CSV table of C-alpha atoms in Angstrom, one decimal:
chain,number,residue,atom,x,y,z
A,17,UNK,CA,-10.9,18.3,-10.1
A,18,UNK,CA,-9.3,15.2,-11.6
A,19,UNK,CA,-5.5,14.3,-10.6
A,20,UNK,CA,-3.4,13.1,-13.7
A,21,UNK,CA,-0.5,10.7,-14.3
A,22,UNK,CA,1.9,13.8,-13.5
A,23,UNK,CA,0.3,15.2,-10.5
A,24,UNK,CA,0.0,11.6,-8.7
A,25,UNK,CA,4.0,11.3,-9.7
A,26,UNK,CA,4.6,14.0,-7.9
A,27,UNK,CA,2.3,12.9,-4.7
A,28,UNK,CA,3.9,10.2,-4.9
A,29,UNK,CA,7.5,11.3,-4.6
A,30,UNK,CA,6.7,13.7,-2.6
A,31,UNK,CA,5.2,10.8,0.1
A,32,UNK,CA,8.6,9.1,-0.9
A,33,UNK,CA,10.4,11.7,0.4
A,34,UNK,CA,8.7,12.9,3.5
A,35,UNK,CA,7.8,9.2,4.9
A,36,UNK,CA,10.2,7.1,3.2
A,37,UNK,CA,9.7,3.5,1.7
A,38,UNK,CA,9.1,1.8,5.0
A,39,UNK,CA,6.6,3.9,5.9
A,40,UNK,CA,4.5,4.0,2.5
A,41,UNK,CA,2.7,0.2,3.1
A,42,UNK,CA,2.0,1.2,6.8
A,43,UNK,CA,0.3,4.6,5.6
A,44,UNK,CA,-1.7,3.0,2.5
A,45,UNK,CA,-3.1,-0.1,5.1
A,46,UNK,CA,-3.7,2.5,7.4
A,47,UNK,CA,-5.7,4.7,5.1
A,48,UNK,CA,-7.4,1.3,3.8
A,49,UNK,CA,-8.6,1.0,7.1
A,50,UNK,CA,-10.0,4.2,7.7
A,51,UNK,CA,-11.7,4.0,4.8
A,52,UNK,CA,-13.8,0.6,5.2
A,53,UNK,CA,-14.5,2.1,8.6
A,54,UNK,CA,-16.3,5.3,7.6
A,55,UNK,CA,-17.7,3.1,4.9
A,56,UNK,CA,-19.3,0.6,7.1
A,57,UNK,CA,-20.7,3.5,9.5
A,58,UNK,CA,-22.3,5.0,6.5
A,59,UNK,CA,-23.8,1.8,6.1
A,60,UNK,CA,-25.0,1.3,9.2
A,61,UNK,CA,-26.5,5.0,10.2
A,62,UNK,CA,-28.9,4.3,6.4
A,63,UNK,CA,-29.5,1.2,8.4
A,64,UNK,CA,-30.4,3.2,11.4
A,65,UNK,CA,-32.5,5.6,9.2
A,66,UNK,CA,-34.2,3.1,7.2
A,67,UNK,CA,-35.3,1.5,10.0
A,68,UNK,CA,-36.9,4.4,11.6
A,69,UNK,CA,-38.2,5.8,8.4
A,70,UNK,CA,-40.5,2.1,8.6
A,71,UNK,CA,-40.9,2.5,12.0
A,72,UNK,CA,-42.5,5.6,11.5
A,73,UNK,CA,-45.1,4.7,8.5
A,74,UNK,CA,-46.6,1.7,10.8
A,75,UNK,CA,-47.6,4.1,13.4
């Protein structure tokens, strides 16, 4: 399911509405943020796993 031009207009104005201007850069660094977290945990548990994974082989 892909979003179009119309549908993110209306997310967007709907955001507008319910949070305000103020709010919007707040939410988006916020969201930015979560998002480089859960990336970098990702990261690190196929770190984790790769790591075992050799660990395992050599014994």
């Amino acid at each position: 399911m892909r979003l179009g031009p119309t549908e993110l207009l209306i997310v967007l104005a709907i955001l507008m509405i319910l949070f305000g201007p103020s709010q919007i850069p707040k939410l988006t660094k916020m969201f930015g943020k979560s998002i480089k977290n859960f990336r970098e945990g990702m990261a690190e548990d196929e770190t984790k796993a790769e790591k075992k994974d050799s660990d395992e082989e050599e014994d």
